[in-house]
PDB file of C-alpha atoms and ligand atoms in Angstrom:
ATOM      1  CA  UNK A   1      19.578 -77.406  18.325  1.00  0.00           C
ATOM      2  CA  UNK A   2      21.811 -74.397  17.880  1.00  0.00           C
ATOM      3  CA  UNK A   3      19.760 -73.338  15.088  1.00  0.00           C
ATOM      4  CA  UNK A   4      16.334 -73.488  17.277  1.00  0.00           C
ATOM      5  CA  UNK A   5      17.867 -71.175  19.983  1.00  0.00           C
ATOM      6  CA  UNK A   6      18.983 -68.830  17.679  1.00  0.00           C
ATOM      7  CA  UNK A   7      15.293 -68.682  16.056  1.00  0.00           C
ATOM      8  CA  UNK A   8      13.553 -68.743  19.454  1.00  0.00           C
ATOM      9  CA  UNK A   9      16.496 -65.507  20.041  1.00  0.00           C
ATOM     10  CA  UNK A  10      15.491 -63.959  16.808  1.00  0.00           C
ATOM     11  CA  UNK A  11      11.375 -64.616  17.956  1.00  0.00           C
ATOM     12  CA  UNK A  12      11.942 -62.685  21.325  1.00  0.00           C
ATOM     13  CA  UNK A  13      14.339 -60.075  19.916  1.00  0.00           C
ATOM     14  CA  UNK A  14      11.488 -59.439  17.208  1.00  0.00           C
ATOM     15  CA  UNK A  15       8.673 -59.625  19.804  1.00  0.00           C
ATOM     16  CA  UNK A  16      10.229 -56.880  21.636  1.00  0.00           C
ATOM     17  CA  UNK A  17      10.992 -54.544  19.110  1.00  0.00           C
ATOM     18  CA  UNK A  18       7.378 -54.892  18.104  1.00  0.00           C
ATOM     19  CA  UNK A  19       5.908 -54.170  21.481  1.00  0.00           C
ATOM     20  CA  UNK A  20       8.289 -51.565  21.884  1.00  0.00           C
ATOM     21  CA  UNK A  21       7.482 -50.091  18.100  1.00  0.00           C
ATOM     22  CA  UNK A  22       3.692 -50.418  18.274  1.00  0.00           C
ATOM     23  CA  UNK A  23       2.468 -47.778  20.328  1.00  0.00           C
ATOM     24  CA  UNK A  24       5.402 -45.435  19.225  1.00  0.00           C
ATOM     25  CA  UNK A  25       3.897 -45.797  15.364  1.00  0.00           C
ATOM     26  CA  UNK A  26       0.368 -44.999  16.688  1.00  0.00           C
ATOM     27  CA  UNK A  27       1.248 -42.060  18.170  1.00  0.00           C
ATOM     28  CA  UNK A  28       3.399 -41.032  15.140  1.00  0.00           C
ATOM     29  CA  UNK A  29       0.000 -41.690  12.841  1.00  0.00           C
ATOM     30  CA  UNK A  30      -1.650 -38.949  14.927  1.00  0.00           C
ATOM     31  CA  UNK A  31       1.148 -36.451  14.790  1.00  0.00           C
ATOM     32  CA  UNK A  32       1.316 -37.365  10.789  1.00  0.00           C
ATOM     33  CA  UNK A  33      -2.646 -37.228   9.997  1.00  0.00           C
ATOM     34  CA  UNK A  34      -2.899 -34.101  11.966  1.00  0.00           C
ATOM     35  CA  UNK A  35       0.231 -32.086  10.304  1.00  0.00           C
ATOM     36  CA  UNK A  36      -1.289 -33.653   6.560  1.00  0.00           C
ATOM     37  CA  UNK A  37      -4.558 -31.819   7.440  1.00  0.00           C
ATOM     38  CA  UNK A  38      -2.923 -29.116   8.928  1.00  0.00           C
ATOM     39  CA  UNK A  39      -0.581 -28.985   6.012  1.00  0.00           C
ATOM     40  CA  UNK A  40      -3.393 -29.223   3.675  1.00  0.00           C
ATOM     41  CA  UNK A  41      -4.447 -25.517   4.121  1.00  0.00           C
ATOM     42  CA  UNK A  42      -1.344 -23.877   3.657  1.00  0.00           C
ATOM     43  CA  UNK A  43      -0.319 -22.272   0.157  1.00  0.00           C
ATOM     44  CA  UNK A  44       2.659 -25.049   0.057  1.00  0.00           C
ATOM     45  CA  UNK A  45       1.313 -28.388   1.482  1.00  0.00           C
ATOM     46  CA  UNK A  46       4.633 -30.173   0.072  1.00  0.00           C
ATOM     47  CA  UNK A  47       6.872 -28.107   1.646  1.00  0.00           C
ATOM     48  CA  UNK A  48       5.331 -27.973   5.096  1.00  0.00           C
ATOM     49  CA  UNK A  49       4.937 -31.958   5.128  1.00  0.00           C
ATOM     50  CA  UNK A  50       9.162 -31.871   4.716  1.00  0.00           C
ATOM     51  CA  UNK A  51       9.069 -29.626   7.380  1.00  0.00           C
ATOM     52  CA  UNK A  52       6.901 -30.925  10.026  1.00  0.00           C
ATOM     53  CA  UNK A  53       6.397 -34.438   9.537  1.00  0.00           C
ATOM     54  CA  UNK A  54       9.853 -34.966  11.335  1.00  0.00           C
ATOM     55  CA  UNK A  55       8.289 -33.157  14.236  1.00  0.00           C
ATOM     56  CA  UNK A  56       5.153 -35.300  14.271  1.00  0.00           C
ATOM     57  CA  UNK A  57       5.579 -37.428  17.325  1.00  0.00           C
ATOM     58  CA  UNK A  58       6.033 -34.215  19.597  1.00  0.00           C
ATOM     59  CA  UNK A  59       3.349 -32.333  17.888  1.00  0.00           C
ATOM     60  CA  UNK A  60       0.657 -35.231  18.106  1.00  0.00           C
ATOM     61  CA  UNK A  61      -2.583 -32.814  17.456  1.00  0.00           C
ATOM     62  CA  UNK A  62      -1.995 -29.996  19.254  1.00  0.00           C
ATOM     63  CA  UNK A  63      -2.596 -26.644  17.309  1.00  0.00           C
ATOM     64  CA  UNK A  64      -0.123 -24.781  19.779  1.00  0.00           C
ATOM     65  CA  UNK A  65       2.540 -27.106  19.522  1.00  0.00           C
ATOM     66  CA  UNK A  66       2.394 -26.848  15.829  1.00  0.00           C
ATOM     67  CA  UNK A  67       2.277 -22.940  15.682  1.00  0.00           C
ATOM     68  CA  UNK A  68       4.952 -22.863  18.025  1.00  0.00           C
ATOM     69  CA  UNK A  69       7.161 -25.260  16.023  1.00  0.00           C
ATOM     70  CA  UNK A  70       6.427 -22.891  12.654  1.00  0.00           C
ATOM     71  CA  UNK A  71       8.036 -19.879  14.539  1.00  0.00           C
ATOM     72  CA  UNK A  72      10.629 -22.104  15.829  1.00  0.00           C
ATOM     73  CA  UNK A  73      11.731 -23.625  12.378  1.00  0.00           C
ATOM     74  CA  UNK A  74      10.672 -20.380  10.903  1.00  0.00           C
ATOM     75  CA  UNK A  75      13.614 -18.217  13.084  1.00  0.00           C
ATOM     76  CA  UNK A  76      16.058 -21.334  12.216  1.00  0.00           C
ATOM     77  CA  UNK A  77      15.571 -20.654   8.861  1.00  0.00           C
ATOM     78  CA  UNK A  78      15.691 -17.403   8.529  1.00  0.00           C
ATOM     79  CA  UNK A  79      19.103 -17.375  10.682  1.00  0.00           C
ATOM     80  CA  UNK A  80      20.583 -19.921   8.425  1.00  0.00           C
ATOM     81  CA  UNK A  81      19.194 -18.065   4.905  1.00  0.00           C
ATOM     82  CA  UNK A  82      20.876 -15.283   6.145  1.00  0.00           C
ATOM     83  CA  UNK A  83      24.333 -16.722   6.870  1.00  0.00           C
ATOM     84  CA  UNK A  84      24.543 -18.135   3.390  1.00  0.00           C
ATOM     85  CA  UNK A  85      23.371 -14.403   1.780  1.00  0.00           C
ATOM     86  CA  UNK A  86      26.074 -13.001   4.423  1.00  0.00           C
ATOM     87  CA  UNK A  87      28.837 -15.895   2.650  1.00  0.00           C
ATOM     88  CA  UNK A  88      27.807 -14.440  -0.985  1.00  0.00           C
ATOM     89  CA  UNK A  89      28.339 -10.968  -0.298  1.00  0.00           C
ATOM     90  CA  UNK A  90      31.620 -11.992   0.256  1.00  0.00           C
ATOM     91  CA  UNK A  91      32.148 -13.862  -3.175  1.00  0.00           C
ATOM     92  CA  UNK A  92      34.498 -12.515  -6.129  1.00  0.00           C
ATOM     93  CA  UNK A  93      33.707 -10.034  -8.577  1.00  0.00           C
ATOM     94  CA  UNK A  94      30.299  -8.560  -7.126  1.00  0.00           C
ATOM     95  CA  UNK A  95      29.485  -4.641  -8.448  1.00  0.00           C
ATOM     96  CA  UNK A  96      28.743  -2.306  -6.154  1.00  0.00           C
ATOM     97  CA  UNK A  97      25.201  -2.361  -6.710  1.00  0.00           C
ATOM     98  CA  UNK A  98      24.761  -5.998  -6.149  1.00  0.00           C
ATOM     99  CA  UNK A  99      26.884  -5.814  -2.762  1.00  0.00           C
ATOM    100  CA  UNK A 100      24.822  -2.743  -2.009  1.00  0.00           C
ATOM    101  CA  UNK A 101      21.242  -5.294  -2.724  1.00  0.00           C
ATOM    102  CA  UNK A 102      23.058  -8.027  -0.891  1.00  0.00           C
ATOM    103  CA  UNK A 103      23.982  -6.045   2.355  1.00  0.00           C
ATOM    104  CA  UNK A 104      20.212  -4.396   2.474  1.00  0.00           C
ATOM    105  CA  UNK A 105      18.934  -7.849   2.219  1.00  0.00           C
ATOM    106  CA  UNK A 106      20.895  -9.048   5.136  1.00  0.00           C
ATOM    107  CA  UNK A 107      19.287  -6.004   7.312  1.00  0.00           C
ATOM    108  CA  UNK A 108      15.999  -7.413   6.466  1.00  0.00           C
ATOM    109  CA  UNK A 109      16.866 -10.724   7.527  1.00  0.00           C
ATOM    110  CA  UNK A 110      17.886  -9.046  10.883  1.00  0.00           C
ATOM    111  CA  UNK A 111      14.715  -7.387  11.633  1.00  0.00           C
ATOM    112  CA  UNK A 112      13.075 -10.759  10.331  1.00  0.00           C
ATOM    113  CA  UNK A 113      15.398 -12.962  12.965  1.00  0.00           C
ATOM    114  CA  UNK A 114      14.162  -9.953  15.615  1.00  0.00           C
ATOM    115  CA  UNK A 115      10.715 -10.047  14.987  1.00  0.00           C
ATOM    116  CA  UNK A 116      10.976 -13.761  14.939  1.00  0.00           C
ATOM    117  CA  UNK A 117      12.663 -14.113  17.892  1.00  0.00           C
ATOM    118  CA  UNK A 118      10.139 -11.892  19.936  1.00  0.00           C
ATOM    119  CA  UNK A 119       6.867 -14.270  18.086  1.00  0.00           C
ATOM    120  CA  UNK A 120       8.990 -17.086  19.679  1.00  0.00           C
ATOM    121  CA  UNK A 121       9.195 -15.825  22.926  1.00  0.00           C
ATOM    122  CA  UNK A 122       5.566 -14.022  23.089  1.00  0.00           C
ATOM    123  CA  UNK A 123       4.228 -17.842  22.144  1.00  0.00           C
ATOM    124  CA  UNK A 124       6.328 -19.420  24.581  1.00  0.00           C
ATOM    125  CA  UNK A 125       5.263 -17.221  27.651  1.00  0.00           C
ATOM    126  CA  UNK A 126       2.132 -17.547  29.619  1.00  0.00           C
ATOM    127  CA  UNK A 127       1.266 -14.701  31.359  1.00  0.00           C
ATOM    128  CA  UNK A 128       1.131 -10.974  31.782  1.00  0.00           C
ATOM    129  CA  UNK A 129      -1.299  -9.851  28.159  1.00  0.00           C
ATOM    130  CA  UNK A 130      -4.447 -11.458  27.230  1.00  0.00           C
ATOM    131  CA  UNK A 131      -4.405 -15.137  25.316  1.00  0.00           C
ATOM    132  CA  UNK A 132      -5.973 -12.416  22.105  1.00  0.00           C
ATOM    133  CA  UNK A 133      -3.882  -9.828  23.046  1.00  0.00           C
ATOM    134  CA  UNK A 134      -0.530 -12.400  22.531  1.00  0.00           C
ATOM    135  CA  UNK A 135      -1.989 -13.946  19.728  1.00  0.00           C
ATOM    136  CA  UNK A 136      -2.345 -10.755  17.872  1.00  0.00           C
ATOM    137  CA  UNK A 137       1.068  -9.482  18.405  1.00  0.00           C
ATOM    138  CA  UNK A 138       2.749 -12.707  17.237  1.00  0.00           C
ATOM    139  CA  UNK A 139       0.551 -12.015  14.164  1.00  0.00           C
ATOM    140  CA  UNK A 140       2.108  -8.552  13.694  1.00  0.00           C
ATOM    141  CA  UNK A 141       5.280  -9.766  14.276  1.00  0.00           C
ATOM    142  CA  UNK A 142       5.134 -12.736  11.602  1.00  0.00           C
ATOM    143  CA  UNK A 143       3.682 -10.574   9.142  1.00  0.00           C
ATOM    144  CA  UNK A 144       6.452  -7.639   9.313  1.00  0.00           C
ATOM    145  CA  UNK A 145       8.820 -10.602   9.016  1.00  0.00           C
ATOM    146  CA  UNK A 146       6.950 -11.517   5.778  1.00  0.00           C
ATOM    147  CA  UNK A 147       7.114  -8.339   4.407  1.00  0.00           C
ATOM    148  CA  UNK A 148      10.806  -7.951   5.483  1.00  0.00           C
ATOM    149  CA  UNK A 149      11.223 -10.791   2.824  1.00  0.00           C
ATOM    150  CA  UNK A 150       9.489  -8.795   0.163  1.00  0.00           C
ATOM    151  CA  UNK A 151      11.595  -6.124   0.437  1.00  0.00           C
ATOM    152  CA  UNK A 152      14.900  -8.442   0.553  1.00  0.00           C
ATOM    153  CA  UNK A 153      13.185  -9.827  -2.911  1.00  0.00           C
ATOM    154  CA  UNK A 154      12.777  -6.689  -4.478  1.00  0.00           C
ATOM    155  CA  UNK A 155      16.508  -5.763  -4.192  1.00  0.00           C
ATOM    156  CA  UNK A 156      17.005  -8.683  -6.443  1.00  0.00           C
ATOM    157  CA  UNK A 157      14.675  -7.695  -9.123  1.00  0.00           C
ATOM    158  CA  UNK A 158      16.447  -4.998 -10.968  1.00  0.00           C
ATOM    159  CA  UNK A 159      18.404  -6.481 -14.305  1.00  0.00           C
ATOM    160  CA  UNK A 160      21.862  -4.740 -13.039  1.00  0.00           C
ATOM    161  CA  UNK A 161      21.644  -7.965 -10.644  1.00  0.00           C
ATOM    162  CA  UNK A 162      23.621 -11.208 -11.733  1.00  0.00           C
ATOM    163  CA  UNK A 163      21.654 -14.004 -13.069  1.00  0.00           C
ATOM    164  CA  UNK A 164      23.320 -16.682 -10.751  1.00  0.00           C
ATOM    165  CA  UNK A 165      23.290 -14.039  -7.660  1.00  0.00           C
ATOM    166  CA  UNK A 166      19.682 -13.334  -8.380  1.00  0.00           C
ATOM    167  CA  UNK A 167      19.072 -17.247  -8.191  1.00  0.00           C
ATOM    168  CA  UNK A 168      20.666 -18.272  -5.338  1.00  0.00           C
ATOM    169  CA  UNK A 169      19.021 -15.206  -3.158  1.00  0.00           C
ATOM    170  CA  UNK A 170      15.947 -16.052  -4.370  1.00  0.00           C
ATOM    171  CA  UNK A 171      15.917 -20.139  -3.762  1.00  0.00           C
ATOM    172  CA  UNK A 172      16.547 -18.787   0.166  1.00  0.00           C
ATOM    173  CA  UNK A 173      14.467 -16.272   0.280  1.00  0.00           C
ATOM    174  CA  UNK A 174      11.415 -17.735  -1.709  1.00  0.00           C
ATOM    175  CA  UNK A 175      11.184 -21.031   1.074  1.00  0.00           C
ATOM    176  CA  UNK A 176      11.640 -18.867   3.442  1.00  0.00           C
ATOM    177  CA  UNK A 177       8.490 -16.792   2.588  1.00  0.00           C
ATOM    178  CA  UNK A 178       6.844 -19.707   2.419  1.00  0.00           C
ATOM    179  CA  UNK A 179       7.376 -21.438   5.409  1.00  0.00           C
ATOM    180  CA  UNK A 180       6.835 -17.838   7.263  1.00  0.00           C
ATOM    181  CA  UNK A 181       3.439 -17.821   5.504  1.00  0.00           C
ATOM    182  CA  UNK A 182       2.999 -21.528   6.941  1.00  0.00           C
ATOM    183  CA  UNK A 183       3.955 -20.824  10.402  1.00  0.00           C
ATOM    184  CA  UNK A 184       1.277 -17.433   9.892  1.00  0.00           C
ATOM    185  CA  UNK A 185      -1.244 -19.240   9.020  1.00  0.00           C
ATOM    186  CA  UNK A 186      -0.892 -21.888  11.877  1.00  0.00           C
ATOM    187  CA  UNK A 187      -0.682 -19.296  14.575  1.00  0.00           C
ATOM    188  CA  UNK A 188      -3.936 -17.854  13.017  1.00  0.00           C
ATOM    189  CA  UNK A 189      -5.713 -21.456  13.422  1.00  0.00           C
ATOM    190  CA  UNK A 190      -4.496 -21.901  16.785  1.00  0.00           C
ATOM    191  CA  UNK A 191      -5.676 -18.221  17.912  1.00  0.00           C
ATOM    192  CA  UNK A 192      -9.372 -18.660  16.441  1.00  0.00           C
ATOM    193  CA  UNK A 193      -9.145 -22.342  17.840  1.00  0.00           C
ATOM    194  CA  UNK A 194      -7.072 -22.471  21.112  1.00  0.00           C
TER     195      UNK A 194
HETATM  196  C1  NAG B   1      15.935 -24.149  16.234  1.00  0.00           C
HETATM  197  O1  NAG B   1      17.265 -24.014  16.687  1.00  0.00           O
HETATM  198  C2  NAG B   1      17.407 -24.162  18.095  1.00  0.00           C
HETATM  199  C3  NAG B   1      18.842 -23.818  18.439  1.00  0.00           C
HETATM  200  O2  NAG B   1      19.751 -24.442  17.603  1.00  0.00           O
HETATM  201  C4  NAG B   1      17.046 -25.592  18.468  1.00  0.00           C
HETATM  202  O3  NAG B   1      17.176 -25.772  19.855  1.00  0.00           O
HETATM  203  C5  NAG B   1      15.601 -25.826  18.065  1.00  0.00           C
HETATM  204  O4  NAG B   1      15.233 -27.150  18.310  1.00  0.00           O
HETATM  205  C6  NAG B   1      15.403 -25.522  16.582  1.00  0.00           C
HETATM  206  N1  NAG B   1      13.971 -25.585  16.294  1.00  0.00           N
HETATM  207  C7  NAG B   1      13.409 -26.576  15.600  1.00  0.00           C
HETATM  208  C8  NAG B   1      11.915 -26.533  15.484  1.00  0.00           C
HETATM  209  O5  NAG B   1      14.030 -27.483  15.081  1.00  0.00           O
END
């Protein structure tokens, strides 16, 4: 007897998680199919699934919300990237030359987090400039951010730079390029396709 009430327990507790579950996962699917697709066109489709598909139940398939979370994760990044550069240029026994490539680097990242920070912001608002008008600035802005990382990268080419140090720059900076490039190319889609 004991036994039935616990299974006609475990029956309801399992009924409910399923109802509750259900449409949850369908809405999920349509957040995950559209970031695949979306994903699909970028020069990194791995690393932008890693990125996004956590986001997929609020994006569901809207092109803005997606753009907008590609700056968002884009700024994150670019904050964190910097504080672990910031940490290195404080390790032991760095020459003056690679201190000197570190601390140019970390100016980069600066303007990158600025010009970020205003793409954020510009996406976020609604009014004052024309939908193009908007669109086109965050494009500016994203781009000088992706160039900001060139520049960081090219500090770190010379062979005066420490093999490790060189590595470990480069690991942030690289993904960071990368998912700039991502969220680029999603604010593009979304501004020919609104
Ligand atoms: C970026 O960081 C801010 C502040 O910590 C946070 O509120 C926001 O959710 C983050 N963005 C994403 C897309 O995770």
């Amino acid at each position: 007897m004991a036994a039935l009430l616990i299974l006609i327990h475990l029956a309801t507790l399992l009924n409910s998680s399923l109802a509750v579950r259900k449409p949850l996962g369908t809405q999920t699917n349509i957040g995950t199919e559209f970031i695949r697709t979306s994903c699909g066109t970028t020069t990194d489709p791995g690393l932008c699934m890693t990125t996004f598909s956590g986001y997929a139940s609020e994006i569901q398939a809207s092109p803005k919300l997606l753009a907008r979370t590609a700056l968002s994760v884009s700024l994150n990044t670019t904050r964190s990237a910097s504080t672990v550069i910031v940490k290195l240029s404080k390790s032991h026994g760095l020459k003056p030359k690679e201190i000197a490539a570190i601390r140019d680097c970390v100016e980069e990242l600066k303007d990158s987090v600025d010009e970020l920070k205003r793409a954020c912001d510009e996406m976020g608002s609604g009014g004052g400039k024309s939908f193009e008008l908007r669109m086109s600035d965050i494009q500016t802005w994203v781009s000088a951010a992706l160039t900001d990382e060139d520049t960081c990268m090219d500090g770190f080419s010379g062979k005066y730079i420490n093999g490790n140090l060189k590595t470990t720059v480069r690991r942030q900076i690289v993904k960071l390029a990368h998912l700039i490039s991502i969220a680029l190319a999603f604010v593009s889609h979304y501004a020919a396709h609104p």
